[in-house]
């Protein structure tokens, strides 16, 4: 199941910006445009998805712990596409508190038509848990639904961290150089 | 941590009846009075309690699977004492669906004063997960907060199943002989 | 795989005596005849059998730890039927030392014809790991090849410990009442 | 425990050649000089070391499986420094067969004085399991005693695989370009 992930890491399209209805553990809202120059692990989950709770979220937390000081940004994305009433913002806040998740988490915006939220649709994710790896230039390098081994994920992150890309901006998000002009921060195409 | 549980299994007081605001996977509501003659594993949990999700509930489900055919009754008890808004009946129903829990689950009735629900208070449980073992005569034989090893729990259940108690009523709850008089089924204090 | 084990625990024949070429962690040699009145878990293994090292032996050690004070006797049986040169007494002693096994271990006597050792043949074991449960009266109640869940094993041990059998002889093997006469200790048929 | 490993990967001395008394799963003997241009994971173990069997060797096997097609060479090193009689070549062959290890394994040469074998001494390993990471230029980049997380190891391997070093020689060891002159292949000091 992990085989599809990491050896190749082919260069994909620029990662679409997140469309969020709220966020946790972050101020301001987590935004990809502020993270150019860094490698990003985007982890899409639902708080009542057993595979997310058992594997995906602990893995994202461990990646945040281990690779954060090396410059990896980890962003959780709460992409609810079922049981919407049971997984509202209050419930998510309680969940994040109880599971002691410390990385920034965005709440995917509910879709206008149908149960799939908008960011999830933009990324064409197949379900939860899903992980997306974005390189220093802001491009999608891997997108994987389901369980991925730690060894495979570590290898992919290590490869992407080793790529020169933009000048290294260090491990502190506050020092990240956003690819923004004086007029604002354009959403990448 | 499991040491307190199983060797002794001293005879405690009669198990107080459950006070429920609702129930799942059961019709009628799960009730101890209908289970006299059987050994009962009562598992108190909260759906957003990490230790319950990781250890307690899978263990209760495995006990239901393995010991159910031998006559064990397993009852889940959703005893919410924090984050009440995040763990209402709708959320619990979604949780039970996603985690495929098949044993009867009662929703502990909210307390009149304070956050502790009534059944949890009756049993003086220290938190979640907690497990309570009730013998064929309806008496508490073990009450344990926290993680218990499978070996220890299996041993305690095996011992209690081996006790003669009332005439064996078999594995079918529908055939259970309630310890009720012609006047009704009194709730023990 | 564990399904075959524990619910029934039908009464089988008297457990044949162990035929040993040596022993560890015990003085005198571990002998079933000295354990009448107690429940016995016999665990057959090979030191180079991956399933034994990963699951069987840790389970036997945990059973020794948890149920020993309740009166269970645990005996390891090193039944080598392949790679005989690699698993001689010296190698076993190093293995037992490194893995810190504390329960008595008998070395199954090599067979006269063929690779199967004699005790393993007497018990008609299908391979390693295998576990055999013997009741207080010395009778085989379960014999299982392969992996057994802790819950299932705990349940079976708990049931057997609850059987009255002979008068309880306590947890200390030194105080065990052997079923021997003044003339000696007969090997049960 | 894994913290020491991977973020930095400072450039260390050239990895000393292996000094072997025998080998398995390889023809000819595994030799570092034949692997210049590739990243090498050297895993030192003892067959009766519980931490090696439970964690180190499965991790090495998983790294071989996952990163082998990406160009990683995995070499096991059987560095016996205790219980020498129990871990001779015959025993190791049986062990490798039973545990289905498929990567090349060298048998570290017994030391002239004292129990530490020669390659282990050259690398100043603190015990088993130990892992050593060698980059494409043949230099030691990490040396770690004890347990390392899969995420950390994967990250370090990914980083090293991403380094250009010598021209990539592909995943086939037979095509590896040894850093040898016409006069032969000198053992680095």
XYZ file of C-alpha atoms in Angstrom:
756
model
C 0.000 0.000 0.000
C 2.955 2.257 0.618
C 4.632 1.255 -2.604
C 2.971 3.998 -4.585
C 4.418 6.674 -2.442
C 7.985 7.455 -2.348
C 10.620 6.272 -4.709
C 9.706 8.508 -7.586
C 8.191 11.661 -6.101
C 7.352 12.977 -9.576
C 6.797 16.705 -9.861
C 3.092 17.444 -9.930
C 1.088 20.650 -10.211
C 1.367 23.533 -7.789
C -0.564 22.657 -4.645
C -3.902 24.528 -4.527
C -4.408 26.784 -1.543
C -6.410 25.496 1.424
C -10.013 26.714 1.685
C -10.773 26.781 5.386
C -13.801 27.523 7.527
C -11.717 27.715 10.693
C -8.469 26.547 12.216
C -6.815 25.371 15.393
C -3.314 25.605 16.841
C -2.450 28.413 14.472
C -2.627 32.166 14.227
C -3.097 33.232 11.505
C -4.817 30.437 9.632
C -2.470 27.854 8.191
C -1.789 28.797 4.595
C 0.412 27.157 2.016
C 1.413 30.462 0.456
C 3.252 31.319 3.658
C 5.273 28.132 3.490
C 7.098 28.406 0.194
C 10.664 27.342 0.720
C 9.675 24.640 3.130
C 8.531 21.049 2.679
C 4.925 20.551 3.759
C 3.147 17.436 4.961
C -0.588 17.902 4.612
C -2.558 15.290 6.513
C -6.283 15.028 5.758
C -8.349 13.290 8.405
C -11.731 12.976 10.085
C -11.895 12.777 13.847
C -14.192 9.723 13.741
C -12.168 7.838 11.117
C -10.592 4.842 12.879
C -7.604 4.600 10.524
C -6.861 8.300 11.066
C -6.936 7.952 14.843
C -4.950 4.731 14.967
C -2.315 5.466 12.315
C -2.558 8.697 10.383
C -2.635 11.254 13.178
C 0.028 9.615 15.366
C 2.240 9.462 12.273
C 1.638 13.133 11.479
C 2.404 14.033 15.095
C 5.618 11.997 15.021
C 6.655 13.639 11.745
C 5.981 17.060 13.296
C 8.105 16.108 16.281
C 10.988 14.601 14.361
C 11.168 16.637 11.154
C 9.842 19.967 12.433
C 13.294 21.033 13.645
C 14.633 20.057 10.198
C 12.231 22.401 8.448
C 9.147 20.314 7.729
C 5.771 22.015 8.148
C 2.912 19.730 9.153
C -0.682 20.834 8.568
C -3.713 18.830 9.538
C -6.812 19.191 7.403
C -10.141 18.186 8.920
C -12.038 17.105 5.799
C -15.425 15.886 6.929
C -17.439 14.109 4.266
C -19.786 12.058 6.465
C -21.419 12.383 9.902
C -21.132 16.155 9.566
C -23.181 16.877 12.674
C -20.961 14.730 14.859
C -17.750 16.397 13.753
C -18.385 20.116 14.076
C -15.867 22.679 15.318
C -16.653 22.124 19.010
C -16.184 18.392 18.703
C -12.940 18.867 16.805
C -11.607 21.232 19.455
C -12.326 18.665 22.162
C -10.726 15.947 20.067
C -7.570 17.979 19.419
C -7.346 18.784 23.108
C -7.737 15.175 24.226
C -5.301 13.793 21.661
C -2.837 16.591 22.372
C -2.281 17.461 18.729
C 0.069 20.426 18.515
C 0.457 21.115 14.805
C -1.774 23.601 12.922
C -5.107 22.165 11.818
C -7.419 23.702 9.266
C -11.130 22.961 9.034
C -11.955 22.172 5.437
C -14.840 24.337 4.144
C -18.116 22.437 3.581
C -18.920 21.989 -0.095
C -21.717 23.896 -1.774
C -23.170 20.787 -3.337
C -22.595 17.380 -1.895
C -20.808 16.148 1.191
C -17.207 16.603 -0.002
C -15.534 19.720 1.428
C -13.827 22.116 -0.958
C -10.121 21.587 -0.234
C -10.553 17.856 -0.337
C -12.164 18.248 -3.743
C -9.413 20.525 -5.008
C -6.846 17.897 -4.142
C -9.044 15.068 -5.437
C -8.408 13.070 -2.261
C -9.916 9.618 -2.250
C -10.768 9.553 1.451
C -9.227 9.795 4.896
C -6.527 9.434 5.996
C -4.699 10.941 3.043
C -1.326 12.574 3.018
C 0.051 15.047 0.529
C 3.699 16.037 0.267
C 4.516 19.483 -1.120
C 8.072 20.485 -2.010
C 9.928 23.727 -1.316
C 8.682 25.148 -4.591
C 5.067 24.519 -3.606
C 4.462 21.586 -5.939
C 2.657 18.342 -5.124
C 5.143 15.472 -5.035
C 3.020 12.706 -3.507
C -0.634 12.148 -2.654
C -1.608 8.939 -0.980
C -4.817 7.580 0.473
C -4.605 5.026 3.268
C -1.811 3.754 5.414
C 1.812 4.516 4.616
C 4.725 2.985 6.490
C 6.905 5.233 8.640
C 9.963 4.096 6.726
C 8.432 5.108 3.402
C 7.159 8.443 4.681
C 10.465 9.216 6.363
C 12.325 8.431 3.168
C 10.128 10.727 1.093
C 10.398 13.593 3.549
C 14.164 13.130 3.753
C 14.490 13.302 -0.035
C 12.386 16.443 -0.258
C 14.221 18.131 2.597
C 17.474 17.487 0.746
C 16.289 19.320 -2.356
C 17.713 22.847 -2.584
C 14.634 24.580 -3.929
C 14.398 28.091 -2.552
C 16.969 29.282 -0.042
C 16.473 27.395 3.202
C 14.362 29.439 5.561
C 15.031 27.473 8.713
C 12.731 25.653 11.026
C 10.850 28.595 12.465
C 7.542 29.267 10.689
C 7.654 32.839 11.911
C 10.739 33.377 9.785
C 9.273 31.751 6.686
C 9.490 33.946 3.635
C 6.038 34.028 2.087
C 5.878 34.299 -1.686
C 3.773 37.414 -1.349
C 4.061 40.872 -2.893
C 3.180 44.163 -1.248
C -0.254 43.847 -2.807
C -1.072 40.655 -1.067
C -0.555 36.922 -1.215
C -1.808 35.452 -4.456
C -3.245 31.962 -4.449
C -0.973 29.902 -6.670
C -2.578 28.486 -9.777
C -1.529 -1.582 36.630
C -3.451 -4.799 36.116
C -2.223 -6.226 39.369
C -5.217 -4.955 41.294
C -7.640 -6.815 39.147
C -7.884 -10.442 39.080
C -6.355 -12.863 41.491
C -8.707 -12.254 44.349
C -12.025 -11.172 42.849
C -13.461 -10.492 46.298
C -17.243 -10.443 46.579
C -18.462 -6.857 46.611
C -21.907 -5.312 46.870
C -24.718 -5.994 44.433
C -24.092 -3.999 41.266
C -26.384 -0.950 41.111
C -28.692 -0.766 38.115
C -27.678 1.360 35.133
C -29.369 4.759 34.840
C -29.534 5.478 31.136
C -30.659 8.364 28.964
C -30.546 6.264 25.813
C -28.954 3.189 24.301
C -27.549 1.670 21.152
C -27.304 -1.835 19.732
C -29.977 -3.054 22.091
C -33.711 -3.363 22.330
C -34.841 -3.012 25.051
C -32.298 -0.933 26.921
C -29.450 -2.896 28.410
C -30.319 -3.677 32.025
C -28.400 -5.608 34.626
C -31.526 -7.021 36.189
C -32.132 -9.012 33.023
C -28.702 -10.576 33.196
C -28.730 -12.364 36.526
C -27.209 -15.762 36.021
C -24.657 -14.454 33.593
C -21.262 -12.850 34.041
C -21.251 -9.205 32.941
C -18.388 -7.044 31.727
C -19.364 -3.400 32.044
C -17.040 -1.107 30.120
C -17.273 2.626 30.855
C -15.816 4.888 28.186
C -15.958 8.259 26.477
C -15.769 8.407 22.710
C -13.043 11.092 22.827
C -10.926 9.372 25.470
C -7.728 8.196 23.730
C -7.101 5.284 26.102
C -10.659 4.047 25.559
C -10.318 4.133 21.785
C -6.862 2.598 21.685
C -7.236 -0.088 24.347
C -10.480 -0.257 26.277
C -13.014 -0.557 23.470
C -11.020 -2.986 21.308
C -10.580 -5.129 24.411
C -14.297 -5.021 25.199
C -15.080 -5.928 21.587
C -12.628 -8.835 21.695
C -14.134 -10.053 24.971
C -17.611 -9.849 23.416
C -16.380 -11.859 20.430
C -14.513 -14.502 22.385
C -16.509 -14.921 25.588
C -19.980 -14.058 24.305
C -20.592 -17.628 23.116
C -19.465 -18.821 26.569
C -22.083 -16.739 28.315
C -20.434 -13.399 29.003
C -22.567 -10.282 28.544
C -20.695 -7.151 27.524
C -22.267 -3.737 28.079
C -20.678 -0.473 27.081
C -21.459 2.572 29.182
C -20.906 5.990 27.648
C -20.120 8.029 30.748
C -19.359 11.559 29.598
C -17.887 13.795 32.262
C -16.154 16.387 30.043
C -16.678 17.947 26.591
C -20.377 17.152 26.899
C -21.332 19.062 23.772
C -18.896 17.120 21.635
C -20.140 13.737 22.747
C -23.892 13.858 22.394
C -26.097 11.008 21.160
C -25.626 11.853 17.456
C -21.863 11.884 17.794
C -21.914 8.616 19.718
C -24.063 6.961 17.068
C -21.595 7.995 14.355
C -18.708 6.783 16.492
C -20.306 3.396 17.158
C -21.045 3.049 13.452
C -17.513 3.902 12.357
C -15.837 1.707 14.944
C -18.288 -1.124 14.239
C -19.086 -1.772 17.885
C -21.716 -4.485 18.125
C -22.354 -4.936 21.839
C -25.129 -3.052 23.685
C -24.173 0.439 24.766
C -26.008 2.547 27.302
C -25.773 6.330 27.500
C -25.130 7.271 31.088
C -27.662 9.850 32.347
C -26.228 13.343 32.911
C -25.922 14.230 36.577
C -28.190 16.769 38.221
C -25.328 18.647 39.765
C -21.838 18.516 38.333
C -20.377 16.874 35.281
C -20.324 13.248 36.509
C -23.195 11.164 35.089
C -25.345 9.177 37.465
C -24.311 5.590 36.775
C -20.679 6.525 36.899
C -21.290 8.082 40.279
C -23.208 5.053 41.561
C -20.233 2.867 40.726
C -17.736 5.436 42.016
C -15.660 5.032 38.867
C -12.436 7.009 38.854
C -12.466 7.832 35.146
C -12.482 6.239 31.717
C -11.737 3.611 30.631
C -13.015 1.618 33.580
C -14.180 -1.936 33.643
C -16.462 -3.623 36.131
C -16.947 -7.365 36.423
C -20.245 -8.631 37.807
C -20.779 -12.254 38.734
C -23.730 -14.558 38.051
C -25.319 -13.491 41.323
C -25.188 -9.825 40.308
C -22.360 -8.809 42.629
C -19.391 -6.595 41.799
C -16.212 -8.658 41.750
C -13.755 -6.208 40.198
C -13.693 -2.530 39.315
C -10.639 -1.146 37.632
C -9.709 2.207 36.167
C -7.148 2.299 33.373
C -5.494 -0.319 31.256
C -5.765 -4.008 32.076
C -3.849 -6.693 30.221
C -5.776 -9.167 28.089
C -4.245 -12.030 30.025
C -5.460 -10.613 33.338
C -8.935 -9.816 32.048
C -9.262 -13.212 30.389
C -8.240 -14.927 33.608
C -10.806 -13.025 35.671
C -13.612 -13.706 33.200
C -12.641 -17.374 33.033
C -12.781 -17.686 36.806
C -16.179 -16.012 37.019
C -17.605 -18.078 34.176
C -16.540 -21.190 36.058
C -18.525 -20.243 39.141
C -21.826 -22.087 39.390
C -23.943 -19.267 40.761
C -27.445 -19.509 39.408
C -28.338 -22.237 36.955
C -26.534 -21.529 33.692
C -28.807 -19.661 31.363
C -26.794 -20.110 28.209
C -25.450 -17.543 25.835
C -28.723 -16.094 24.636
C -29.709 -12.918 26.488
C -33.306 -13.425 25.436
C -33.397 -16.546 27.565
C -31.810 -14.917 30.596
C -33.747 -15.456 33.794
C -34.124 -12.097 35.505
C -33.985 -12.080 39.270
C -37.335 -10.404 39.442
C -40.356 -11.152 41.570
C -43.956 -11.093 40.426
C -44.105 -7.518 41.633
C -41.464 -6.322 39.271
C -37.732 -5.871 38.982
C -36.397 -3.770 41.792
C -33.403 -1.555 41.122
C -30.788 -2.458 43.685
C -29.477 0.418 45.731
C -6.812 -19.581 15.213
C -7.574 -19.230 18.886
C -11.130 -20.382 18.406
C -10.236 -24.027 18.898
C -8.845 -23.438 22.304
C -10.839 -22.496 25.190
C -14.570 -22.559 25.470
C -14.952 -26.278 25.857
C -11.783 -27.534 27.534
C -12.935 -31.139 27.174
C -11.337 -33.656 29.494
C -8.609 -35.519 27.655
C -6.235 -38.296 28.667
C -3.766 -38.025 31.518
C -0.808 -35.941 30.371
C 2.194 -38.177 29.630
C 5.312 -37.473 31.658
C 8.042 -35.330 30.124
C 11.079 -37.204 28.783
C 13.975 -34.817 29.222
C 17.660 -34.797 28.324
C 18.343 -31.795 30.536
C 16.725 -28.796 32.109
C 17.173 -25.170 33.047
C 15.849 -22.909 35.788
C 14.817 -25.901 37.853
C 16.223 -28.265 40.409
C 15.214 -31.027 40.266
C 14.089 -31.483 36.676
C 10.601 -30.186 35.930
C 8.226 -33.115 36.247
C 4.485 -33.236 35.825
C 4.080 -35.851 38.511
C 5.208 -33.298 41.084
C 2.542 -30.853 39.984
C -0.681 -32.747 40.604
C -3.111 -30.388 42.224
C -1.944 -27.471 40.160
C -2.847 -26.224 36.694
C 0.074 -26.538 34.265
C 0.831 -24.574 31.123
C 3.291 -26.520 29.007
C 4.835 -24.392 26.276
C 6.749 -26.211 23.530
C 9.170 -24.058 21.546
C 12.381 -23.935 19.564
C 14.813 -21.116 20.201
C 15.132 -20.346 16.466
C 11.382 -20.461 15.767
C 10.307 -16.867 14.990
C 6.715 -17.339 16.166
C 7.968 -18.738 19.476
C 10.301 -15.809 20.067
C 7.831 -13.138 18.992
C 4.649 -14.482 20.582
C 4.802 -17.836 22.346
C 7.603 -17.255 24.831
C 6.588 -13.710 25.841
C 3.086 -15.051 26.416
C 4.366 -17.936 28.530
C 6.511 -15.505 30.526
C 3.539 -13.189 31.058
C 1.380 -16.116 32.161
C 4.108 -17.162 34.607
C 4.243 -13.640 35.963
C 0.515 -13.092 36.242
C -0.879 -16.520 37.101
C 2.074 -17.976 38.988
C 0.950 -16.375 42.263
C -2.512 -17.830 41.620
C -1.142 -21.349 41.394
C -0.320 -21.886 37.721
C 2.858 -23.800 36.915
C 4.543 -22.882 33.645
C 6.987 -25.295 32.022
C 8.880 -24.601 28.847
C 9.740 -27.561 26.629
C 12.541 -27.127 24.124
C 11.417 -29.529 21.413
C 13.958 -29.303 18.606
C 12.933 -31.015 15.400
C 15.124 -29.129 12.904
C 18.541 -27.418 12.893
C 19.558 -29.665 15.782
C 23.192 -28.570 15.723
C 22.269 -24.924 16.090
C 20.047 -25.465 19.099
C 22.099 -27.567 21.488
C 22.180 -27.134 25.285
C 24.855 -24.417 25.228
C 22.927 -22.363 22.711
C 19.715 -22.799 24.691
C 21.407 -21.677 27.905
C 22.649 -18.515 26.189
C 19.206 -17.916 24.729
C 17.454 -18.346 28.077
C 19.955 -16.003 29.675
C 19.565 -13.293 27.034
C 15.773 -13.481 26.965
C 15.644 -13.605 30.782
C 13.274 -16.546 30.907
C 12.686 -17.495 34.524
C 10.316 -20.447 34.403
C 11.556 -24.066 34.374
C 12.529 -25.347 30.939
C 13.026 -28.963 29.998
C 15.094 -30.119 27.017
C 13.055 -32.631 25.093
C 14.990 -35.878 24.539
C 16.088 -36.471 20.938
C 14.120 -39.220 19.230
C 15.645 -42.599 18.446
C 14.467 -42.532 14.883
C 13.721 -39.323 13.073
C 14.004 -35.702 14.034
C 10.999 -35.457 16.387
C 11.950 -35.551 20.080
C 10.216 -37.988 22.356
C 7.999 -35.751 24.505
C 6.811 -33.888 21.461
C 5.845 -37.215 19.919
C 4.067 -38.401 23.071
C 1.907 -35.299 22.969
C 1.478 -35.494 19.184
C 2.316 -31.794 18.876
C 2.031 -30.405 15.380
C 4.949 -27.981 15.650
C 6.189 -25.006 17.622
C 4.938 -22.972 19.331
C 2.408 -25.283 20.910
C 0.759 -24.964 24.252
C -0.823 -27.649 26.377
C -3.055 -27.012 29.371
C -3.174 -29.652 32.097
C -5.737 -29.543 34.893
C -5.299 -30.127 38.607
C -6.009 -33.810 38.109
C -3.195 -34.121 35.567
C -5.411 -34.406 32.493
C -4.910 -32.665 29.146
C -7.618 -30.047 28.638
C -6.284 -28.173 25.607
C -3.504 -28.605 23.068
C -2.985 -25.940 20.475
C -0.427 -25.314 17.759
C 0.247 -21.746 16.691
C -0.745 -18.403 18.041
C -3.392 -18.037 20.721
C -4.728 -14.697 21.902
C -3.959 -13.565 25.436
C -7.663 -13.174 26.111
C -8.371 -16.750 25.084
C -5.437 -18.190 27.021
C -6.278 -16.126 30.091
C -9.869 -17.323 29.959
C -8.860 -20.975 29.745
C -6.382 -20.684 32.606
C -8.949 -18.838 34.717
C -11.510 -21.578 34.166
C -9.047 -24.329 35.081
C -7.815 -22.483 38.157
C -11.422 -22.255 39.322
C -11.895 -26.010 39.201
C -11.627 -27.579 42.640
C -9.717 -30.723 41.713
C -7.320 -31.713 44.454
C -6.904 -29.501 47.489
C -5.140 -26.314 46.478
C -1.457 -26.602 47.157
C -0.560 -22.965 46.877
C 1.712 -21.116 44.562
C 5.042 -22.506 45.764
C 6.257 -25.477 43.730
C 8.427 -26.551 46.645
C 5.262 -27.173 48.623
C 3.482 -29.043 45.865
C 2.194 -32.417 46.911
C 3.484 -34.963 44.390
C 1.198 -37.826 43.590
C 3.912 -40.261 44.569
C 3.939 -43.242 46.899
C 6.761 -44.345 49.153
C 7.917 -46.587 46.348
C 8.469 -43.782 43.932
C 6.729 -41.576 41.426
C 4.962 -43.537 38.749
C 4.745 -42.123 35.245
C 1.057 -41.764 34.444
C -0.200 -43.771 31.520
C 16.932 7.642 21.564
C 16.655 8.353 17.866
C 17.366 12.043 18.364
C 21.090 11.569 17.908
C 20.653 10.112 14.501
C 19.471 12.002 11.619
C 19.017 15.702 11.378
C 22.661 16.578 10.980
C 24.327 13.611 9.298
C 27.760 15.217 9.696
C 30.479 13.953 7.397
C 32.681 11.493 9.245
C 35.760 9.504 8.250
C 35.817 7.030 5.394
C 34.132 3.834 6.520
C 36.724 1.133 7.263
C 36.430 -2.056 5.235
C 34.663 -5.047 6.746
C 36.892 -7.826 8.089
C 34.908 -11.010 7.645
C 35.374 -14.651 8.549
C 32.480 -15.742 6.320
C 29.296 -14.496 4.749
C 25.774 -15.431 3.797
C 23.355 -14.397 1.045
C 26.206 -13.001 -1.009
C 28.752 -14.086 -3.561
C 31.357 -12.706 -3.395
C 31.639 -11.544 0.190
C 29.910 -8.266 0.929
C 32.530 -5.520 0.627
C 32.163 -1.800 1.045
C 34.724 -1.025 -1.636
C 32.381 -2.467 -4.220
C 29.588 -0.154 -3.137
C 31.049 3.291 -3.695
C 28.409 5.421 -5.335
C 25.653 3.870 -3.305
C 24.272 4.580 0.136
C 24.929 1.727 2.572
C 23.068 0.709 5.699
C 25.304 -1.485 7.828
C 23.382 -3.295 10.549
C 25.427 -4.948 13.306
C 23.601 -7.627 15.263
C 23.886 -10.828 17.255
C 21.403 -13.619 16.605
C 20.678 -14.027 20.342
C 20.296 -10.306 21.036
C 16.590 -9.701 21.801
C 16.592 -6.076 20.629
C 18.146 -7.134 17.318
C 15.546 -9.827 16.720
C 12.576 -7.729 17.792
C 13.512 -4.389 16.187
C 16.854 -4.112 14.441
C 16.664 -6.963 11.967
C 13.015 -6.415 10.946
C 13.894 -2.772 10.361
C 16.932 -3.669 8.265
C 14.807 -6.107 6.263
C 12.129 -3.457 5.716
C 14.755 -0.934 4.614
C 16.162 -3.503 2.178
C 12.683 -4.099 0.805
C 11.662 -0.478 0.511
C 14.893 1.356 -0.328
C 16.727 -1.402 -2.215
C 15.024 -0.481 -5.500
C 16.020 3.130 -4.836
C 19.687 2.252 -4.581
C 20.280 1.504 -0.905
C 22.601 -1.391 -0.092
C 21.877 -3.185 3.174
C 24.573 -5.301 4.806
C 24.128 -7.272 7.983
C 27.149 -7.749 10.209
C 27.091 -10.589 12.710
C 29.314 -9.159 15.432
C 29.406 -11.698 18.232
C 30.965 -10.466 21.436
C 29.388 -12.887 23.924
C 28.122 -16.487 23.932
C 30.485 -17.222 21.055
C 29.867 -20.965 21.116
C 26.126 -20.511 20.745
C 26.371 -18.256 17.723
C 28.733 -20.025 15.348
C 28.320 -20.147 11.559
C 25.972 -23.143 11.606
C 23.681 -21.504 14.110
C 23.696 -18.268 12.130
C 22.819 -20.087 8.921
C 19.847 -21.720 10.619
C 18.794 -18.389 12.088
C 19.004 -16.589 8.734
C 17.005 -19.384 7.138
C 14.261 -19.348 9.774
C 13.963 -15.559 9.825
C 14.080 -15.415 6.020
C 16.697 -12.678 5.898
C 17.586 -11.973 2.283
C 20.203 -9.242 2.410
C 23.959 -9.999 2.452
C 25.336 -10.804 5.894
C 28.991 -10.824 6.845
C 30.391 -12.725 9.824
C 32.607 -10.386 11.770
C 36.094 -11.873 12.342
C 36.803 -12.893 15.948
C 39.277 -10.577 17.651
C 42.829 -11.669 18.454
C 42.585 -10.501 22.012
C 39.301 -10.147 23.810
C 35.754 -10.914 22.832
C 35.114 -7.967 20.475
C 35.343 -8.911 16.795
C 37.550 -6.867 14.514
C 35.050 -4.939 12.369
C 33.037 -4.014 15.407
C 36.209 -2.641 16.971
C 37.157 -0.728 13.822
C 33.800 1.020 13.917
C 33.925 1.472 17.691
C 30.375 0.161 17.984
C 28.943 0.279 21.471
C 26.919 -2.915 21.199
C 24.140 -4.551 19.211
C 21.967 -3.579 17.498
C 23.942 -0.772 15.914
C 23.417 0.825 12.568
C 25.893 2.742 10.461
C 24.977 4.882 7.466
C 27.602 5.354 4.754
C 27.155 7.873 1.969
C 27.834 7.538 -1.755
C 31.402 8.735 -1.221
C 32.052 5.979 1.317
C 32.008 8.192 4.403
C 30.341 7.468 7.737
C 27.377 9.793 8.236
C 25.683 8.221 11.238
C 26.469 5.524 13.778
C 23.880 4.668 16.345
C 23.587 2.057 19.061
C 20.130 0.933 20.125
C 16.683 1.471 18.753
C 15.992 4.053 16.058
C 12.506 4.935 14.874
C 11.494 4.026 11.337
C 10.622 7.641 10.649
C 14.082 8.821 11.688
C 15.901 6.098 9.769
C 13.768 6.656 6.675
C 14.481 10.375 6.818
C 18.236 9.853 7.049
C 18.280 7.352 4.192
C 16.126 9.659 2.070
C 18.520 12.555 2.632
C 21.573 10.481 1.746
C 19.923 9.009 -1.342
C 19.221 12.559 -2.511
C 22.884 13.530 -2.376
C 24.542 13.472 -5.780
C 27.942 12.098 -4.758
C 29.329 9.873 -7.459
C 27.318 9.238 -10.608
C 24.324 7.131 -9.687
C 25.064 3.502 -10.298
C 21.560 2.190 -10.047
C 20.131 -0.444 -7.842
C 22.114 -3.399 -9.140
C 25.159 -4.188 -6.995
C 26.747 -6.019 -9.914
C 26.974 -2.708 -11.734
C 28.485 -0.801 -8.821
C 31.628 1.089 -9.692
C 34.261 0.242 -7.079
C 36.605 3.041 -6.112
C 39.591 0.937 -6.966
C 42.716 1.727 -8.929
C 44.477 -0.551 -11.402
C 46.643 -1.722 -8.552
C 43.737 -3.069 -6.604
C 41.215 -2.053 -3.992
C 42.862 -0.581 -0.947
C 41.215 -1.004 2.423
C 40.689 2.459 3.836
C 42.192 3.037 7.229
